[in-house]
XYZ file of C-alpha atoms in Angstrom:
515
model
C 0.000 0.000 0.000
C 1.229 3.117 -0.752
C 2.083 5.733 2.035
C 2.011 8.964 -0.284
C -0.390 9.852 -2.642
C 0.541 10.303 -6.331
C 1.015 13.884 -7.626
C -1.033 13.095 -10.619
C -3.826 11.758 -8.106
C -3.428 15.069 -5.547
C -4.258 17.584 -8.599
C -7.241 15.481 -9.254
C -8.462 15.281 -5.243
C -8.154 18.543 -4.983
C -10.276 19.561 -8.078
C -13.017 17.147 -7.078
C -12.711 18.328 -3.347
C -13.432 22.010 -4.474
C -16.123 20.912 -6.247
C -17.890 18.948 -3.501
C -18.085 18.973 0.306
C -17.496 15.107 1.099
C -16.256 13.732 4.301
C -14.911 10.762 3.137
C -12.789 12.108 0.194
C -11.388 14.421 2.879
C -10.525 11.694 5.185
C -9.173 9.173 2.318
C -7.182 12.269 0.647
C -5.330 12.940 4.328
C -4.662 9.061 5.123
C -3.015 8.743 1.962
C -1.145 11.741 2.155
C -0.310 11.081 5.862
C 2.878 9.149 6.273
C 3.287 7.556 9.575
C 0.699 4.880 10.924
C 0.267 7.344 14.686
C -0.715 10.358 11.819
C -3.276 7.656 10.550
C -4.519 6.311 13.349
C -4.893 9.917 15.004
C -7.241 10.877 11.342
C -8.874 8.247 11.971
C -9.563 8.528 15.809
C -11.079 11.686 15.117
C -13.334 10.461 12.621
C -14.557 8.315 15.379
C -15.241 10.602 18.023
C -18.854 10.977 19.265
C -20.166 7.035 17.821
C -21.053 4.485 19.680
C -18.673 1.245 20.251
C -20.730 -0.637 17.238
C -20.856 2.327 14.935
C -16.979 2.612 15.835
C -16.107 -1.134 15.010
C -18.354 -0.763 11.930
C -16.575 2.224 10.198
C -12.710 0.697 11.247
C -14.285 -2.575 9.013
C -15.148 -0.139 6.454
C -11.844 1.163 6.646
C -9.884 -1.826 6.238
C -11.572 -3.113 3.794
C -11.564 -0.071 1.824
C -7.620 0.260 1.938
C -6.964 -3.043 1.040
C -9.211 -3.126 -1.796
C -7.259 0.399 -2.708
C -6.193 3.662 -0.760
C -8.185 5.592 -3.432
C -11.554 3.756 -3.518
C -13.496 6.692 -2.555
C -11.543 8.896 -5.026
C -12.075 7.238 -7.888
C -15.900 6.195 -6.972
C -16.550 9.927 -6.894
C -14.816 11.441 -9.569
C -16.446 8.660 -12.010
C -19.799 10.299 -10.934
C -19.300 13.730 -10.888
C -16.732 14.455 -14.200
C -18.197 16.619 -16.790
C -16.307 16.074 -19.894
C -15.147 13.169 -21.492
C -11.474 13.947 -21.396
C -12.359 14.164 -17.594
C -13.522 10.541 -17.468
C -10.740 9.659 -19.624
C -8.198 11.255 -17.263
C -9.945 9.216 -14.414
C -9.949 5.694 -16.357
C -6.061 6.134 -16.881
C -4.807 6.897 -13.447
C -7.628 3.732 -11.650
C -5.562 1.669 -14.213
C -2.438 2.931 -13.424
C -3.225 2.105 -9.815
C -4.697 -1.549 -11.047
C -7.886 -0.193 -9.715
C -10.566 -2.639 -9.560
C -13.794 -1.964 -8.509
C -17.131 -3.027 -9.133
C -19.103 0.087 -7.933
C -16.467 2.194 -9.791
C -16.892 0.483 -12.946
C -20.657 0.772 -13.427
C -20.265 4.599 -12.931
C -17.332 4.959 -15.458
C -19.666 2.979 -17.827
C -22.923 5.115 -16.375
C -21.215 8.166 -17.105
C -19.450 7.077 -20.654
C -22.658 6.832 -21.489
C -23.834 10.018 -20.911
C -20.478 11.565 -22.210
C -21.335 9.735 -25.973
C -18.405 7.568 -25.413
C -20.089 4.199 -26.155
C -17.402 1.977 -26.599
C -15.758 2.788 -23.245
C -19.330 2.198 -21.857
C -19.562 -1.122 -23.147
C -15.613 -1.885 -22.342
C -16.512 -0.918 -18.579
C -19.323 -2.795 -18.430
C -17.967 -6.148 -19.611
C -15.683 -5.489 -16.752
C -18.334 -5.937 -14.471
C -19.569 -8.849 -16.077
C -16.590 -10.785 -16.143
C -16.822 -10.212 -12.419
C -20.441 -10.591 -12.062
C -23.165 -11.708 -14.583
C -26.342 -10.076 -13.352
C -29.663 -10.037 -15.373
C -29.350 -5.971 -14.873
C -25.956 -5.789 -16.228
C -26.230 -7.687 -18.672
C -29.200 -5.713 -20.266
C -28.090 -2.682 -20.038
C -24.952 -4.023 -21.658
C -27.513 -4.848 -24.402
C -29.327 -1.575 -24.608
C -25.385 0.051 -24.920
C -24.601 -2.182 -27.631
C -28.092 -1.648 -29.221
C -27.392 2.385 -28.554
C -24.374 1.677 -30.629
C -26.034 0.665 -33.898
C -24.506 -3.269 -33.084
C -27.735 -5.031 -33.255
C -26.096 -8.715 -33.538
C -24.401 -8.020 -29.823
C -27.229 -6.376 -28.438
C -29.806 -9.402 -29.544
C -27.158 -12.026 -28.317
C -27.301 -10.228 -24.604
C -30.810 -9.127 -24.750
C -31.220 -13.378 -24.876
C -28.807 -13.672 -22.045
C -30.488 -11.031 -20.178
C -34.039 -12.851 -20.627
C -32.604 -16.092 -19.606
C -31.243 -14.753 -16.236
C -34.828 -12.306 -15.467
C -36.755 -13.248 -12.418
C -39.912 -11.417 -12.297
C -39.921 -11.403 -8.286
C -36.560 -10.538 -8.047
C -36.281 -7.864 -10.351
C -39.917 -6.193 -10.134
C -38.597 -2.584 -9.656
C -35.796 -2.690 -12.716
C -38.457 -1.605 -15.043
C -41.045 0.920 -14.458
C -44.907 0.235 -14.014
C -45.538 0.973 -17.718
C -42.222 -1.547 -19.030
C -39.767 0.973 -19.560
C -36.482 1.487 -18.191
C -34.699 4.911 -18.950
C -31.389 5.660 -19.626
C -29.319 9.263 -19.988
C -27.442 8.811 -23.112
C -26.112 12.563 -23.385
C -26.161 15.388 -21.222
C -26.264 19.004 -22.061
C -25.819 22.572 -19.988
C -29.575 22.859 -22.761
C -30.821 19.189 -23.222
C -30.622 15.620 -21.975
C -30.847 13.073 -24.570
C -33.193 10.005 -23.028
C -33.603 6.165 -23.756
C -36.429 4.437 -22.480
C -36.399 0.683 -23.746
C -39.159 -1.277 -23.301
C -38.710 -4.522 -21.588
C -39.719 -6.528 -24.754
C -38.481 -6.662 -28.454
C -40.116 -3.634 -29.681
C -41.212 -3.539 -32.750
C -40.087 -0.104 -33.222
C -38.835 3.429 -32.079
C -40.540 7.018 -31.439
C -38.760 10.334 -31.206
C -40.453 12.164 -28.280
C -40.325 15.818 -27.364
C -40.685 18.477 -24.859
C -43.831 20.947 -25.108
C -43.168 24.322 -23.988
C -44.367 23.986 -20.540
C -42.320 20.779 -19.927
C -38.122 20.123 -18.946
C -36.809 16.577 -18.365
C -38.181 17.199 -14.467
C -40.783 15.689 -15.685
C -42.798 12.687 -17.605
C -42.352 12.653 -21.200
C -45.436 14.268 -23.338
C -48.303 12.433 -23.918
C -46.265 8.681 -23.024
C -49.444 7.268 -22.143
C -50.804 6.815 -25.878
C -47.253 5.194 -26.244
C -46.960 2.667 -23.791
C -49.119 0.390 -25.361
C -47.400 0.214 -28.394
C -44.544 -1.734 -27.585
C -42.013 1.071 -29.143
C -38.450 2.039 -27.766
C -39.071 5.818 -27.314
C -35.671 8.156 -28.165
C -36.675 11.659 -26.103
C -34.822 14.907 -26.570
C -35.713 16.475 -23.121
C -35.388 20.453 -22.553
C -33.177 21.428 -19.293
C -35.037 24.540 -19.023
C -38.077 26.471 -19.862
C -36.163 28.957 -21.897
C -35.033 26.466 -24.344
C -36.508 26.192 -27.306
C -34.162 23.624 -28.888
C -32.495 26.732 -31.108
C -29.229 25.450 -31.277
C -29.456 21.971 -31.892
C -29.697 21.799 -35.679
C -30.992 18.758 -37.634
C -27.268 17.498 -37.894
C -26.574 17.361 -34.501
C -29.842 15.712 -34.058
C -29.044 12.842 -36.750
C -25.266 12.358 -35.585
C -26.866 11.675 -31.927
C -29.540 9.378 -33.043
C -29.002 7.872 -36.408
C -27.350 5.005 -34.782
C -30.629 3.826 -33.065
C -33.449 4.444 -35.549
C -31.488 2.958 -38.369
C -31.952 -0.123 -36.303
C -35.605 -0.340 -36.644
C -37.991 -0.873 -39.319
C -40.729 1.225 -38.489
C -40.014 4.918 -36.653
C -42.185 7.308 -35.486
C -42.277 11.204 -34.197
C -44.893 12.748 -32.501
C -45.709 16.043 -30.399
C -47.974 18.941 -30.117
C -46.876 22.941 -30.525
C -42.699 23.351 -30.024
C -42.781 19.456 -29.778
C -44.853 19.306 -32.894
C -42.889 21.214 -34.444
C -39.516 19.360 -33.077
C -41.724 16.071 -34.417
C -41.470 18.280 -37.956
C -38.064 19.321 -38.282
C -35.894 16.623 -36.570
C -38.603 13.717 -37.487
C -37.857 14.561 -41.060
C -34.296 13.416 -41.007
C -35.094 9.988 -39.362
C -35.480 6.919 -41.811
C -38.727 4.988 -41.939
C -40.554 7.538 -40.015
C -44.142 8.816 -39.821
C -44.910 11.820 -38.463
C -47.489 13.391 -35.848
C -47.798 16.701 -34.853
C -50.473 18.626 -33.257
C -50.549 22.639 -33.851
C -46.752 22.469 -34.249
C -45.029 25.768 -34.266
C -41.155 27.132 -32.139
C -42.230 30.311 -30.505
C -38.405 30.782 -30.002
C -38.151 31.276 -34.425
C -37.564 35.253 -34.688
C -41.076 35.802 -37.252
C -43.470 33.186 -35.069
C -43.047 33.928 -31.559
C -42.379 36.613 -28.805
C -39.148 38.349 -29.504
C -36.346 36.410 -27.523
C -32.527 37.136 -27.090
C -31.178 33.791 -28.408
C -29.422 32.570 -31.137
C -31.619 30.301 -33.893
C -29.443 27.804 -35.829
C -31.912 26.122 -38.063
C -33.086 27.547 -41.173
C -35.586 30.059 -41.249
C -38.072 28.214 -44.311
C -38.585 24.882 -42.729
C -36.657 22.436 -44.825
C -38.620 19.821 -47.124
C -40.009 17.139 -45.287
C -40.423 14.178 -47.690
C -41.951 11.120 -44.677
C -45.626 11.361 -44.021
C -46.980 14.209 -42.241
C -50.487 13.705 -40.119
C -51.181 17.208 -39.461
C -53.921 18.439 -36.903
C -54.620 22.168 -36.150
C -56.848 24.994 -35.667
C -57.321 27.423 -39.332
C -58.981 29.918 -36.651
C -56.020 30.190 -35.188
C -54.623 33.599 -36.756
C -50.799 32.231 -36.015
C -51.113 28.182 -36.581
C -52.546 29.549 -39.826
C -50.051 31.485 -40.911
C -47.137 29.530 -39.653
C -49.177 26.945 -41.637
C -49.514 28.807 -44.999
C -45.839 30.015 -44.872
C -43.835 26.797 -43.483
C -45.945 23.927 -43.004
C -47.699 23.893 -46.440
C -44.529 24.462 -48.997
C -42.532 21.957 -46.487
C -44.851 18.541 -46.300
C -44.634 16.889 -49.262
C -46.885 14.080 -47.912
C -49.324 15.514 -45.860
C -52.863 14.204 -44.431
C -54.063 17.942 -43.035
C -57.039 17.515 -40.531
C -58.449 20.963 -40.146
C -59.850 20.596 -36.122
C -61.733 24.510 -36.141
C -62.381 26.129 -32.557
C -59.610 23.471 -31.327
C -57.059 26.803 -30.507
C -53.646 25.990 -30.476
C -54.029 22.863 -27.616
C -55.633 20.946 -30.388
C -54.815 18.021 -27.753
C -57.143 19.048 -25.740
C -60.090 19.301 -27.424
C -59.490 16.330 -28.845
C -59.153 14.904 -25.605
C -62.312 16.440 -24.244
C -64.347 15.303 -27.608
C -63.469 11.520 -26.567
C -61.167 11.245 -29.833
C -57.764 11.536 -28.794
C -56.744 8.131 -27.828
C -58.685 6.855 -30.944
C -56.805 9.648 -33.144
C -53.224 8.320 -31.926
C -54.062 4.758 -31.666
C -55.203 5.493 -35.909
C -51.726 6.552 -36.882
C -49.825 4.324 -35.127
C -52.052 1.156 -37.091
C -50.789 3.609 -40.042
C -54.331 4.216 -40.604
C -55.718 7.696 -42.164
C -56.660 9.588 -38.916
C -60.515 10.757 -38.788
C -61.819 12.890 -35.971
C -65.138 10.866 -35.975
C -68.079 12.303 -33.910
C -65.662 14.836 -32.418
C -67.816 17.793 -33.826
C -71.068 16.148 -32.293
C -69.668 16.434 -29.117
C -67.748 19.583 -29.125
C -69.782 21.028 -26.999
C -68.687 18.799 -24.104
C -65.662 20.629 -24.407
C -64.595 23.634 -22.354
C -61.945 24.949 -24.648
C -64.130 24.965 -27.569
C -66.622 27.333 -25.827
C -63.406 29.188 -24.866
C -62.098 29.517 -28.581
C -65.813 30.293 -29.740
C -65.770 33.280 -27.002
C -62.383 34.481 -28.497
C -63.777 34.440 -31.827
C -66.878 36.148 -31.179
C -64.294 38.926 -29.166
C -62.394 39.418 -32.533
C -65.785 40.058 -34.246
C -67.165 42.354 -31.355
C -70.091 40.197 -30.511
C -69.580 40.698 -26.707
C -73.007 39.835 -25.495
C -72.517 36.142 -27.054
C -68.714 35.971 -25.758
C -70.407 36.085 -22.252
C -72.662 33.396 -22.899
C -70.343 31.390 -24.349
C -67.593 31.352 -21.441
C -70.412 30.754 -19.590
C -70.864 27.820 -21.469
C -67.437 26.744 -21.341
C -67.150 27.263 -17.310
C -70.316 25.272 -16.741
C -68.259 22.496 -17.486
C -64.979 23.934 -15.906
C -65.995 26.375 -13.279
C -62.600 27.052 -12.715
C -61.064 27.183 -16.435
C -58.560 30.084 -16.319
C -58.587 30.662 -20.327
C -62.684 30.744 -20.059
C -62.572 33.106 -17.527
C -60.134 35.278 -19.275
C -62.156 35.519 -22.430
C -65.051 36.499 -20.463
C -63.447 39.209 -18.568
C -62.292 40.953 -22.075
C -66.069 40.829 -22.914
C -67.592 42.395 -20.098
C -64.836 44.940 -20.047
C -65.886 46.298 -23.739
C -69.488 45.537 -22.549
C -68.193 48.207 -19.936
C -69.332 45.890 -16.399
C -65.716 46.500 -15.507
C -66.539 45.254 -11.319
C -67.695 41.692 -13.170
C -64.335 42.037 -15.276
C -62.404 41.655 -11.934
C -63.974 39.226 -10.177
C -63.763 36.840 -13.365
C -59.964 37.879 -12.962
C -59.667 37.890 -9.599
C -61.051 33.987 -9.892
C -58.383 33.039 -12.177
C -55.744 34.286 -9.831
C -57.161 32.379 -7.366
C -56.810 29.128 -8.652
C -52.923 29.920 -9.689
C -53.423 30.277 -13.027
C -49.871 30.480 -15.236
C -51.603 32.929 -18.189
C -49.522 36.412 -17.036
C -52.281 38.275 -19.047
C -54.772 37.500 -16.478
C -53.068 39.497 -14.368
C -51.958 42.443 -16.986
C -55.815 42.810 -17.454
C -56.577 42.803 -14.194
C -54.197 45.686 -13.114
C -55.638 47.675 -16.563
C -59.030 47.326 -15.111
C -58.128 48.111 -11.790
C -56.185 51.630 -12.739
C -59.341 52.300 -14.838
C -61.717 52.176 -11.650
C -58.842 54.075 -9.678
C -57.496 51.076 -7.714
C -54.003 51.850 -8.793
C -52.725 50.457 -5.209
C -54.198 46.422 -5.972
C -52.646 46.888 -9.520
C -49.237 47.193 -7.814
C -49.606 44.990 -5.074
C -50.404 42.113 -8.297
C -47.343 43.506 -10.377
C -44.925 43.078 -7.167
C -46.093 40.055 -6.352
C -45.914 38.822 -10.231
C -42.533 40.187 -10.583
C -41.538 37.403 -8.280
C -41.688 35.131 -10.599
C -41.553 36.640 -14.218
C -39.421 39.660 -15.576
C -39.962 41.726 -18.482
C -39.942 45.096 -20.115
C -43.738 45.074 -20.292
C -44.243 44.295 -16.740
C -41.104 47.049 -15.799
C -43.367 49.723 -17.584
C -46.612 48.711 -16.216
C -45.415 49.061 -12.931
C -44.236 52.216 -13.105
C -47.535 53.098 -14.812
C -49.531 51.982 -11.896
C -46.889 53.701 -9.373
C -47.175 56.476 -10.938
C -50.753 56.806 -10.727
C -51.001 56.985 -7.294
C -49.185 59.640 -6.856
């Protein structure tokens, strides 16, 4: 055992103990720098103080063990999970094998986070490692999800079998998730994580899956429930936050990420609603044996079809030619799905089924949803069916949004009166539907019943809604009745949680009415 630690090995300790508070790194960094056993045994008396007898006899164990497994265990453990590059990793792999550096825990994380890095084969080298050691059912299919990640179907069949052969459904209940999947990072981004879910079967096929605009990698994937039935791998480009709009990840970078895995399966699919219908547009289009779905799809963060944003957008401007078929559901009511429809959409699809879905607004989804034809509509294309909306129009008016579209329409054409009724309508359903009560509080205002304005708005606030508009309305009202003081209590309290110019200016509007 060595008494000194390595100079090469110091540098690293001491970047990974900036980066980390970790009590054990400290204490395995100053036994191995320490160079007498009474300097060891003092570091680790001290360690000791304040246990009990067992917990004191437990963590000496520990100790021993540790050391004569290797007097960097803990070091190399940890800096396998937290490096950020792959020269990082790289750097880490050479000096464990320097130091004949053998462990099992170690190993899965250099082949965990190889993964993530894009360094497959390093992944798969690692993980053979631990095989060789240990043959585990779990091991040995994730070793056949890396080799299937790699575009080596042959391998990844051959341990896929192996894998089956050694699965206990008992024993390993919890390895996949309720609905068959199990998920693995296979890139990681400061923007975007890059996810695999495989389903526990041979699927007999692959889906590209997107975030929506309200949605980061926090949380489920969009819409998996109409998937999980369909016994599909699903490849998901995840958003890392909400001010992402995937602008500079160009249809290159998504094919040299992914063509590896959907050139594996016969049948491909894409699918998503606004930004992720349009994601299900531009990067589905580059994907072999693909069909597409997309709901409404349009990138808010594209400089002529969205609120003006300070980033950078990398793909082209006039969306590319999409050749694969294109089902394509939206709202021609909706001023800007139209457009973006007539100017993009339209000159792009060269194989299009459009499914004009009117009073749907831009959460097509929705309606669908609340019209009893969603399910039907995705279950349709995925049978590679022509999609038909059915009795949805029969039943629209079991559908709160569609009496909330119908009262923005009637707005635009200054029938006010019927706008009432018809968010009336629409909240007899939903007597709390923030978009409903919105619309009606812009037609009483013009009606000029500015008190039943507010307490439409004030309603909406009180059920959190996320609209900001609610509340710029609101504060408009209430410096119209001379209430300037509630109009910046709501501005303060919304500037919590959202900045802008706009809300800057109406602020000072409001502040400056009371004076």
């Amino acid at each position: 055992m060595k008494s000194m630690i390595d100079d090469a090995l110091q540098v690293h300790y001491e970047q990974l103990l900036q980066q980390e508070k970790n009590v054990q790194l400290e204490r395995e960094f100053a036994l191995n720098c320490a160079t007498s056993l009474l300097t060891k045994g003092q570091i680790v008396h001290q360690s000791l103080q304040g246990k009990s007898m067992k917990s004191k006899l437990i963590e000496v164990a520990r100790i021993v063990k540790h050391r004569r497994q290797s007097p960097y265990l803990n070091y190399f453990r940890e800096s396998a999970k937290k490096v950020k590059t792959i020269d990082e990793l790289l750097d880490i792999v050479a000096l464990s094998e320097e130091q004949h550096f053998d462990d099992i825990y170690y190993m899965k994380a250099v082949a965990k986070k190889a993964l993530q890095l894009g360094d497959l084969s390093l992944a798969i080298k690692y993980l053979k490692r631990v095989l060789s050691i240990k043959e585990t059912f779990e091991q040995t299919f994730n070793l056949s999800v890396f080799y299937l990640l790699e575009g080596n179907q042959a391998q990844s069949s051959v341990w896929y079998d192996k894998a089956m052969a050694l699965y206990d459904e008992k024993k390993h209940a919890t390895f996949f998730a309720k609905d068959g999947y199990r998920k693995y990072v296979i890139r990681k981004t400061d923007d975007y994580t890059l996810e695999f879910y495989k389903w526990r079967g041979k699927a007999r096929g692959a889906i590209a899956a997107f975030d929506t605009i309200e949605l980061t990698y926090k949380q489920g994937i969009f819409a998996k429930y109409y998937v999980n039935n369909q016994q599909l791998d699903i490849v998901a480009l995840r958003r890392n936050r909400l001010n992402y709009f995937y602008e500079n990840l160009t249809q290159q970078d998504y094919t040299a990420m992914t063509a590896h895995i959907f050139e594996q399966y016969d049948q491909n699919y894409a699918y998503g609603t606004s930004l992720a219908g349009y994601c299900s547009v531009y990067y589905g289009s580059v994907i072999p044996n693909v069909r597409i779905l997309a709901f409404a799809p349009r990138n808010s963060g594209h400089p002529h079809y969205g609120t003006k944003r300070k980033i950078v957008f990398t793909h082209a401007l006039q969306l590319p030619t999409v050749e694969a078929p294109v089902t394509l559901l939206l709202d021609p009511k909706n001023t800007l799905d139209w457009q973006y429809y007539n100017e993009q959409l339209k000159p792009a699809l060269q194989n299009v089924q459009m499914i004009p879905v009117p009073y749907a607004g831009h959460r097509v989804l929705r309606y669908l949803k609340e019209t009893g034809v969603l399910r039907q509509t995705y279950e349709t294309f995925f049978a590679h069916k022509p999609v038909s909306l059915g009795n949805a129009h029969q039943h629209r008016h079991e559908s709160p949004e569609y009496f909330a579209i119908l009262a923005e329409q009637l707005i635009s054409h200054a029938h006010y009166k019927w706008a009432v009724g018809a968010c009336d309508r629409s909240l007899a359903l939903l007597p709390d539907f923030d978009r409903a009560l919105y619309q009606k509080a812009v037609a009483l205002r013009a009606l000029g019943r500015l008190e039943e304005a507010t307490e439409s708005l004030e309603r909406a606030l009180a059920v959190d809604t996320p609209l900001i508009k609610v509340t710029y309305l609101l504060t408009d009202i209430y410096n119209e009745l001379g209430r300037a003081d509630r109009s910046v209590k709501l501005l303060q309290k919304l500037s919590k949680r959202h900045r802008s110019k706009s809300l800057t200016n109406r602020l000072k509007k409001a502040k400056a009415l009371l004076v």
